Coordinates of C-alpha atoms and ligand atoms in Angstrom, one line a residue:
M53 CA -64.5 0.2 3.2
V54 CA -61.4 2.4 3.3
L55 CA -59.5 3.0 0.1
F56 CA -55.9 4.1 0.1
A57 CA -54.1 5.7 -2.7
C58 CA -50.4 5.8 -2.0
R59 CA -47.4 6.7 -4.0
G60 CA -43.9 5.5 -3.2
A61 CA -42.8 3.1 -0.5
F62 CA -42.6 5.7 2.2
N63 CA -46.1 7.1 1.7
C64 CA -47.5 3.6 1.6
L65 CA -45.7 2.7 4.8
L66 CA -47.1 5.8 6.4
L67 CA -50.6 5.0 5.4
A68 CA -50.2 1.4 6.6
A69 CA -48.9 2.8 9.9
L70 CA -51.9 5.1 10.1
A71 CA -54.2 2.2 9.5
G72 CA -52.9 0.6 12.6
G73 CA -50.5 -1.8 10.8
A74 CA -53.4 -3.4 9.0
F75 CA -51.1 -4.0 6.0
A76 CA -48.2 -5.5 8.0
E77 CA -47.0 -8.8 6.7
T78 CA -45.8 -11.1 9.4
K79 CA -43.8 -14.3 8.9
V80 CA -42.7 -16.6 11.6
L81 CA -39.7 -18.9 11.0
Q82 CA -39.8 -21.7 13.6
N83 CA -37.7 -24.5 15.1
F84 CA -34.4 -23.7 13.4
N85 CA -30.8 -23.7 14.5
L86 CA -29.5 -20.1 14.5
I87 CA -26.1 -19.0 13.3
D88 CA -26.4 -15.2 13.8
G89 CA -23.2 -14.1 12.0
T90 CA -21.6 -12.6 15.1
G91 CA -19.3 -15.6 15.7
K92 CA -21.5 -17.1 18.5
S93 CA -22.0 -20.8 18.3
V94 CA -25.1 -22.4 16.9
V95 CA -28.3 -22.0 19.0
P96 CA -31.0 -24.7 18.5
N97 CA -34.8 -24.4 18.8
M98 CA -35.2 -20.8 17.7
T99 CA -38.1 -18.7 16.4
M100 CA -37.9 -15.5 14.3
V101 CA -40.7 -13.0 13.8
V102 CA -40.3 -11.0 10.6
V103 CA -42.6 -8.0 10.0
D104 CA -42.6 -6.3 6.6
G105 CA -39.2 -7.9 5.9
R106 CA -37.4 -6.9 9.0
I107 CA -36.6 -9.1 12.0
Q108 CA -38.8 -8.0 14.9
S109 CA -37.5 -10.6 17.3
V110 CA -35.4 -13.8 17.3
G111 CA -35.4 -16.0 20.4
P112 CA -36.1 -19.5 21.8
N113 CA -39.3 -21.2 20.5
L114 CA -40.7 -21.4 24.0
R115 CA -40.4 -17.7 24.7
T116 CA -41.5 -16.3 21.4
R117 CA -45.2 -15.4 21.0
V118 CA -46.5 -16.2 17.5
P119 CA -48.7 -13.3 16.4
S120 CA -52.2 -14.3 15.2
G121 CA -52.6 -14.3 11.4
A122 CA -48.8 -14.8 10.8
D123 CA -47.5 -17.0 8.0
V124 CA -45.7 -19.7 10.0
I125 CA -42.8 -21.6 8.3
D126 CA -41.5 -24.7 10.0
L127 CA -37.7 -25.0 9.6
T128 CA -37.1 -28.1 11.9
G129 CA -33.6 -29.4 11.3
K130 CA -32.5 -26.4 9.2
F131 CA -29.7 -23.9 9.9
V132 CA -30.4 -20.2 9.4
M133 CA -27.5 -17.8 8.8
P134 CA -27.4 -14.3 7.4
G135 CA -27.2 -13.9 3.6
L136 CA -23.7 -13.7 2.2
I137 CA -22.2 -10.3 1.4
N138 CA -19.8 -10.2 -1.5
A139 CA -17.8 -7.0 -1.1
H140 CA -16.1 -7.4 -4.5
G141 CA -18.0 -8.6 -7.5
H142 CA -19.0 -7.4 -11.0
V143 CA -22.4 -7.5 -12.7
G144 CA -23.8 -7.2 -16.2
L145 CA -20.6 -7.6 -18.2
I146 CA -20.6 -11.2 -19.4
K147 CA -22.3 -13.4 -21.8
D148 CA -21.1 -17.0 -21.6
L149 CA -17.3 -16.6 -21.6
E150 CA -17.2 -13.2 -23.3
Q151 CA -16.9 -9.8 -21.7
D152 CA -18.1 -6.8 -23.6
P153 CA -19.8 -3.5 -22.7
K154 CA -22.4 -4.3 -25.3
Y155 CA -23.8 -6.8 -22.8
Y156 CA -24.2 -4.2 -20.1
T157 CA -27.9 -3.8 -20.0
R158 CA -30.3 -3.4 -17.1
A159 CA -31.7 -6.9 -18.0
N160 CA -28.2 -8.5 -17.7
V161 CA -27.4 -6.7 -14.5
E162 CA -30.7 -7.9 -13.0
Q163 CA -30.0 -11.4 -14.2
D164 CA -26.7 -11.5 -12.4
L165 CA -28.3 -10.1 -9.2
R166 CA -30.9 -12.9 -9.4
T167 CA -28.2 -15.5 -9.8
Y168 CA -26.2 -14.1 -6.8
A169 CA -29.4 -14.2 -4.8
S170 CA -30.3 -17.7 -5.8
Y171 CA -27.0 -18.8 -4.2
G172 CA -27.7 -17.0 -1.0
V173 CA -25.4 -14.0 -1.9
T174 CA -27.9 -11.4 -0.8
T175 CA -25.7 -8.3 -1.2
V176 CA -23.0 -7.6 -3.8
V177 CA -20.6 -4.7 -4.4
S178 CA -19.9 -4.2 -8.0
L179 CA -16.5 -2.7 -8.1
G180 CA -15.6 -0.4 -10.9
T181 CA -17.2 -1.8 -14.1
D182 CA -20.7 -0.4 -14.0
L183 CA -22.2 1.7 -16.8
D184 CA -25.1 4.1 -16.0
A185 CA -27.7 1.3 -16.2
I186 CA -26.6 0.3 -12.7
Y187 CA -28.0 3.4 -11.0
P188 CA -31.8 2.9 -11.7
V189 CA -31.4 -0.7 -10.5
R190 CA -29.7 0.3 -7.3
N191 CA -31.9 3.3 -6.7
A192 CA -35.1 1.3 -7.1
Q193 CA -33.9 -1.2 -4.4
R194 CA -33.1 1.3 -1.7
G195 CA -35.7 1.6 0.9
T196 CA -37.8 -1.2 -0.6
R197 CA -37.8 -5.0 -0.4
P198 CA -35.7 -6.2 -3.4
S199 CA -36.4 -9.5 -5.1
M200 CA -32.7 -9.9 -6.2
A201 CA -29.3 -9.3 -4.5
R202 CA -28.8 -5.8 -3.1
V203 CA -26.3 -4.0 -5.2
Y204 CA -23.7 -1.3 -4.3
T205 CA -21.6 0.2 -7.0
A206 CA -18.4 2.1 -7.7
G207 CA -19.7 3.2 -11.2
R208 CA -16.8 3.3 -13.6
G209 CA -13.4 2.8 -12.0
F210 CA -10.1 4.6 -12.9
V211 CA -7.1 3.4 -14.9
M212 CA -4.1 5.1 -16.4
R213 CA -4.6 6.3 -20.0
G214 CA -3.4 3.7 -22.5
V215 CA -3.5 0.9 -20.0
N216 CA -3.3 -2.7 -21.0
P217 CA -5.6 -4.6 -20.9
P218 CA -7.5 -1.6 -22.3
A219 CA -10.3 0.3 -20.6
L220 CA -12.8 -1.0 -23.3
G221 CA -15.3 1.7 -22.8
I222 CA -15.9 0.6 -19.3
R223 CA -13.2 2.0 -17.1
L224 CA -12.3 5.7 -17.0
E225 CA -8.8 6.6 -18.3
V226 CA -6.9 9.5 -16.7
S227 CA -3.5 11.0 -17.0
T228 CA -3.6 14.2 -15.0
I229 CA -4.9 15.4 -11.6
T230 CA -7.2 17.8 -13.3
E231 CA -8.8 15.0 -15.2
V232 CA -9.1 12.9 -12.0
N233 CA -11.0 15.7 -10.3
S234 CA -13.3 16.5 -13.1
K235 CA -14.2 12.8 -13.7
I236 CA -14.8 12.2 -10.0
A237 CA -17.1 15.3 -10.0
D238 CA -19.0 13.7 -12.9
L239 CA -19.1 10.3 -11.3
A240 CA -20.4 11.8 -8.0
K241 CA -23.5 13.1 -9.7
N242 CA -24.9 9.6 -9.6
K243 CA -23.9 9.1 -6.0
P244 CA -21.9 5.9 -6.3
D245 CA -21.2 4.0 -3.1
F246 CA -17.4 3.6 -3.8
I247 CA -14.6 4.8 -6.0
K248 CA -12.3 2.2 -7.6
F249 CA -9.0 2.4 -9.3
W250 CA -6.5 -0.2 -10.7
M251 CA -2.8 -0.1 -9.8
D252 CA -1.3 -3.0 -11.6
D253 CA 1.9 -3.0 -13.7
N254 CA 1.5 -6.7 -14.6
F255 CA 4.9 -7.5 -13.0
G256 CA 6.7 -4.6 -14.6
R257 CA 5.4 -5.4 -18.0
A258 CA 2.7 -2.7 -18.3
K259 CA 2.1 0.9 -17.7
T260 CA 0.0 1.7 -14.6
I261 CA -1.5 4.5 -12.8
T262 CA 1.0 6.7 -10.9
P263 CA 1.1 7.3 -7.1
E264 CA 0.4 11.0 -7.9
L265 CA -2.9 10.1 -9.5
T266 CA -3.9 7.5 -6.9
G267 CA -3.2 10.1 -4.2
A268 CA -5.5 12.5 -6.1
I269 CA -8.3 9.9 -6.4
I270 CA -8.1 9.0 -2.7
A271 CA -8.0 12.7 -1.7
S272 CA -11.0 13.5 -3.9
G273 CA -12.9 10.5 -2.6
K274 CA -12.3 11.6 1.0
K275 CA -13.5 15.1 0.2
R276 CA -16.8 13.7 -1.1
K277 CA -17.0 11.0 1.6
L278 CA -16.7 8.2 -1.0
P279 CA -14.6 5.3 0.2
V280 CA -11.9 4.3 -2.3
A281 CA -11.0 0.7 -3.2
A282 CA -7.8 -0.2 -4.9
H283 CA -7.0 -3.1 -7.2
V284 CA -3.4 -3.9 -6.3
V285 CA -1.2 -7.0 -6.7
S286 CA 2.1 -6.0 -5.2
L287 CA 3.2 -5.3 -1.7
Q288 CA 4.9 -2.1 -3.0
H289 CA 1.6 -0.7 -4.5
A290 CA -0.4 -1.8 -1.4
K291 CA 1.9 0.2 0.8
I292 CA 1.6 3.3 -1.4
V293 CA -2.2 3.3 -1.4
V294 CA -2.5 2.4 2.3
D295 CA -0.2 5.4 3.2
Q296 CA -2.4 7.6 0.9
G297 CA -5.5 6.7 2.9
V298 CA -7.3 4.1 0.8
Y299 CA -10.4 2.5 2.3
A300 CA -9.9 -1.1 0.9
L301 CA -7.5 -3.3 -0.9
A302 CA -9.7 -5.0 -3.4
H303 CA -7.4 -8.1 -3.6
S304 CA -4.8 -9.9 -1.6
V305 CA -1.1 -8.9 -2.0
R306 CA 0.2 -11.8 -3.9
D307 CA 3.7 -11.1 -5.2
Q308 CA 5.4 -11.6 -1.9
P309 CA 4.6 -12.1 1.8
V310 CA 2.9 -9.1 3.5
D311 CA 5.1 -7.6 6.1
D312 CA 4.6 -6.1 9.6
A313 CA 4.8 -2.5 8.2
L314 CA 1.9 -3.1 5.9
L315 CA -0.2 -5.0 8.5
T316 CA 0.4 -2.4 11.2
A317 CA -0.5 0.4 8.8
M318 CA -3.7 -1.4 7.7
K319 CA -4.7 -2.0 11.2
Q320 CA -4.1 1.5 12.4
R321 CA -6.0 3.0 9.6
G322 CA -8.8 0.4 9.6
V323 CA -8.1 -0.5 5.9
W324 CA -10.2 -3.4 4.6
L325 CA -8.9 -6.4 2.8
L326 CA -11.1 -8.2 0.3
P327 CA -9.0 -11.4 -0.4
T328 CA -10.6 -12.6 -3.8
I329 CA -8.7 -15.9 -3.6
T330 CA -10.9 -17.6 -6.1
R331 CA -9.7 -15.1 -8.7
E332 CA -6.3 -16.7 -8.7
S333 CA -7.6 -20.3 -8.7
A334 CA -10.1 -19.6 -11.5
Q335 CA -7.1 -18.9 -13.8
F336 CA -6.2 -22.6 -13.9
M337 CA -8.7 -24.7 -11.9
Y338 CA -10.9 -25.7 -14.8
A339 CA -7.9 -27.0 -16.7
E340 CA -6.5 -28.7 -13.6
K341 CA -9.6 -30.1 -12.0
P342 CA -12.1 -30.7 -14.8
A343 CA -14.3 -32.6 -12.3
M344 CA -15.4 -29.2 -11.1
L345 CA -17.5 -29.0 -14.3
N346 CA -19.5 -32.1 -13.1
D347 CA -20.7 -30.1 -10.1
V348 CA -24.3 -29.2 -10.8
F349 CA -24.2 -26.7 -8.0
M350 CA -21.7 -24.7 -10.1
T351 CA -23.0 -25.4 -13.6
Q352 CA -26.8 -25.0 -12.9
S353 CA -26.5 -21.3 -13.5
L354 CA -24.3 -21.6 -16.6
S355 CA -25.3 -22.0 -20.2
S356 CA -24.5 -25.3 -21.8
Q357 CA -22.2 -23.4 -24.2
T358 CA -20.2 -22.1 -21.3
V359 CA -19.8 -25.5 -19.7
E360 CA -18.8 -27.0 -23.1
A361 CA -16.3 -24.3 -23.8
L362 CA -14.6 -24.8 -20.4
R363 CA -14.4 -28.5 -21.1
K364 CA -12.8 -28.1 -24.6
P365 CA -9.2 -29.3 -24.9
A366 CA -8.5 -26.0 -26.6
Y367 CA -9.6 -24.1 -23.4
V368 CA -7.5 -26.4 -21.2
A369 CA -4.5 -26.1 -23.6
A370 CA -4.8 -22.3 -23.6
S371 CA -4.9 -22.1 -19.8
Q372 CA -1.8 -24.3 -19.6
A373 CA 0.0 -22.4 -22.3
D374 CA -0.6 -19.1 -20.4
P375 CA 2.9 -17.8 -19.7
D376 CA 1.7 -17.0 -16.2
Y377 CA 0.4 -20.5 -15.5
T378 CA 3.0 -21.3 -12.9
R379 CA 3.0 -17.8 -11.5
N380 CA -0.8 -17.9 -11.1
K381 CA -0.4 -21.0 -8.9
S382 CA 2.2 -19.4 -6.7
M383 CA 0.1 -16.2 -6.5
L384 CA -2.8 -18.3 -5.2
D385 CA -0.5 -19.9 -2.6
M386 CA 0.8 -16.4 -1.6
A387 CA -2.8 -15.0 -1.4
E388 CA -3.8 -17.7 1.0
R389 CA -0.8 -17.3 3.2
N390 CA -1.2 -13.5 3.2
L391 CA -4.9 -13.9 4.1
R392 CA -4.0 -16.0 7.1
R393 CA -1.3 -13.6 8.2
S394 CA -3.6 -10.5 7.8
F395 CA -6.4 -12.2 9.7
E396 CA -4.0 -13.2 12.6
A397 CA -2.7 -9.6 12.7
G398 CA -6.3 -8.3 13.2
V399 CA -6.8 -6.6 9.8
N400 CA -10.4 -5.9 8.8
I401 CA -11.5 -8.6 6.3
A402 CA -14.7 -8.9 4.3
M403 CA -15.4 -11.5 1.7
G404 CA -14.6 -10.5 -1.9
T405 CA -14.4 -12.9 -4.9
D406 CA -14.1 -10.8 -8.0
S407 CA -16.9 -12.8 -9.5
G408 CA -18.8 -11.6 -12.5
A409 CA -15.7 -11.6 -14.7
V410 CA -14.9 -14.2 -17.3
A411 CA -15.1 -17.8 -15.8
R412 CA -15.7 -16.5 -12.3
F413 CA -19.3 -17.3 -11.9
P414 CA -21.6 -15.2 -9.7
G415 CA -23.0 -17.2 -6.7
F416 CA -20.8 -20.3 -7.1
A417 CA -17.6 -18.2 -6.7
E418 CA -18.7 -17.1 -3.2
H419 CA -19.1 -20.6 -1.9
W420 CA -15.8 -21.5 -3.5
E421 CA -14.2 -18.5 -1.7
L422 CA -15.5 -19.7 1.6
E423 CA -14.0 -23.1 1.0
M424 CA -10.7 -21.6 0.1
M425 CA -10.6 -19.4 3.1
S426 CA -11.0 -22.6 5.0
D427 CA -8.0 -24.0 3.1
A428 CA -6.1 -20.9 4.1
G429 CA -6.6 -21.9 7.8
L430 CA -9.6 -19.9 9.0
T431 CA -12.4 -21.7 11.0
A432 CA -15.9 -22.0 9.6
S433 CA -17.2 -19.6 12.3
Q434 CA -14.5 -17.0 11.4
I435 CA -15.3 -17.3 7.7
I436 CA -19.0 -16.9 8.2
T437 CA -18.5 -13.7 10.2
I438 CA -16.2 -12.4 7.5
A439 CA -18.8 -13.1 4.8
T440 CA -21.8 -11.6 6.7
K441 CA -21.2 -9.3 9.7
N442 CA -17.9 -7.9 8.4
G443 CA -19.4 -7.3 4.9
A444 CA -22.1 -5.1 6.5
Q445 CA -19.5 -3.2 8.5
F446 CA -17.5 -2.7 5.3
L447 CA -20.7 -1.2 3.8
H448 CA -21.7 0.8 6.9
A449 CA -25.0 -1.0 6.4
R450 CA -26.4 -1.1 9.9
D451 CA -29.4 -3.2 9.0
L452 CA -27.6 -6.0 7.2
G453 CA -25.1 -8.7 8.1
T454 CA -26.4 -10.4 11.2
I455 CA -29.6 -11.9 12.5
E456 CA -30.7 -9.5 15.1
A457 CA -33.9 -7.5 15.8
G458 CA -34.2 -4.5 13.6
K459 CA -32.2 -5.9 10.7
W460 CA -33.5 -6.9 7.3
A461 CA -34.4 -10.6 7.1
D462 CA -31.7 -11.5 4.5
L463 CA -31.3 -15.1 5.2
L464 CA -29.6 -18.2 3.9
V465 CA -31.4 -21.4 5.2
L466 CA -29.3 -24.6 5.0
N467 CA -30.0 -28.3 5.3
R468 CA -26.7 -28.9 7.1
N469 CA -24.6 -27.2 9.6
P470 CA -21.9 -24.9 8.0
L471 CA -20.0 -24.7 11.2
E472 CA -19.2 -28.4 10.9
D473 CA -18.0 -28.1 7.3
I474 CA -18.0 -24.8 5.5
R475 CA -19.0 -26.6 2.3
N476 CA -22.4 -27.1 3.9
T477 CA -23.2 -23.5 2.8
R478 CA -24.0 -25.3 -0.5
Q479 CA -26.7 -27.3 1.1
I480 CA -29.3 -24.5 0.3
H481 CA -32.8 -25.0 1.5
S482 CA -34.1 -21.5 0.8
V483 CA -33.0 -17.9 0.6
Y484 CA -34.9 -14.8 1.9
I485 CA -34.2 -11.2 1.0
A486 CA -36.0 -8.7 3.2
G487 CA -38.3 -11.5 4.4
N488 CA -39.3 -12.6 0.9
K489 CA -38.5 -16.1 -0.2
I490 CA -36.8 -16.0 -3.5
K491 CA -36.0 -18.6 -6.1
S492 CA -32.9 -20.4 -4.8
A493 CA -30.5 -22.9 -6.3
P494 CA -31.1 -26.5 -5.4
P495 CA -28.7 -27.9 -2.8
A496 CA -25.3 -29.3 -3.9
V497 CA -25.2 -33.1 -4.5
R498 CA -23.0 -34.6 -1.8
Ligands
ZN94 ZN1 -12.7 -6.9 -9.7

């Protein structure tokens, strides 16, 4: 008998390798229809061999040898696509319909990551509202096979000092370039994956960060090789930050149509757009389409208090009494039109939802976003590529985003074909992260 003592994933792998792969775990998924995330059409009768969580091969049933001793999973009639990547979400902030930094615990962060994963969202970028509890969660995942959604973080994002809504002990307030530089130096110690700032004057009603400070944040990010994502609303602000070299617009421009000058600049500089269309609709949809709250696919991950609160006449009345009620609707319309225009112009687009904020529910929001991208005029195939392959490119994550040999087996297995109707992404059969089947949400009722 040989006894191994190994410490840390790498050493264990090394020992396993020395032992001639004796510890390798092999799973074979058989007889499925493949949607690989690259935009190719569906390929029937496929087999995938997954070894220690990574795809070793994927090909036609007839040409794929099933290794002896493998765990064989029959997926006849199912559709296998890459797990969804949400390039703009938030974790750990919410309890029911309340947002407060006091809820930001490792347990709440992990709960949200499990919820995302259960809906097939296998990777999420938490954009600018993370306290230090995020780092041990993220660090523990890297290089291993996580049992919850993979998380990337921007740590705490930047706002102008005295901003409204207030920073609330989550976001970092700055008012000088010196402050920007010292706070980014501080932030960088934890090696965040991104830097985030908010540039939003609430239609001229509020103070916001100055171009001088956004320029300093972007320059500092560049120096440290940290991509910078900007919350913007207006065309004017989008143009400023794109010219300054921002990596991504974390939302659609939604005060007016995007113009050729912006689209050309974004394309030339490779700036990413994360449309977050559901963000706009979540402002009024529960009031306007209360039937949404009968959708178990949405409500299964919510507490009964949350669902009841959203149904209450007082909540509906408050939504309708919002002075921006009409404007929110026109912003949604504008965001959809601008998404379509940006897509047609060839701008880089990854899926972002801004879920994980109040009434924007992790997991469900991503399926909702896919449907809304379809409403905006994109095809199901284009949408799936945006939500998988493009997300991985946005992250420079070479082993995520498509179903190809060498990549992690992060998979969304569906009962129906999402290329026929994008809402079929809600027909969840199972979800895998790094080859491990995780607890997934039951399929939506049709
Ligand atoms: Zn956000």
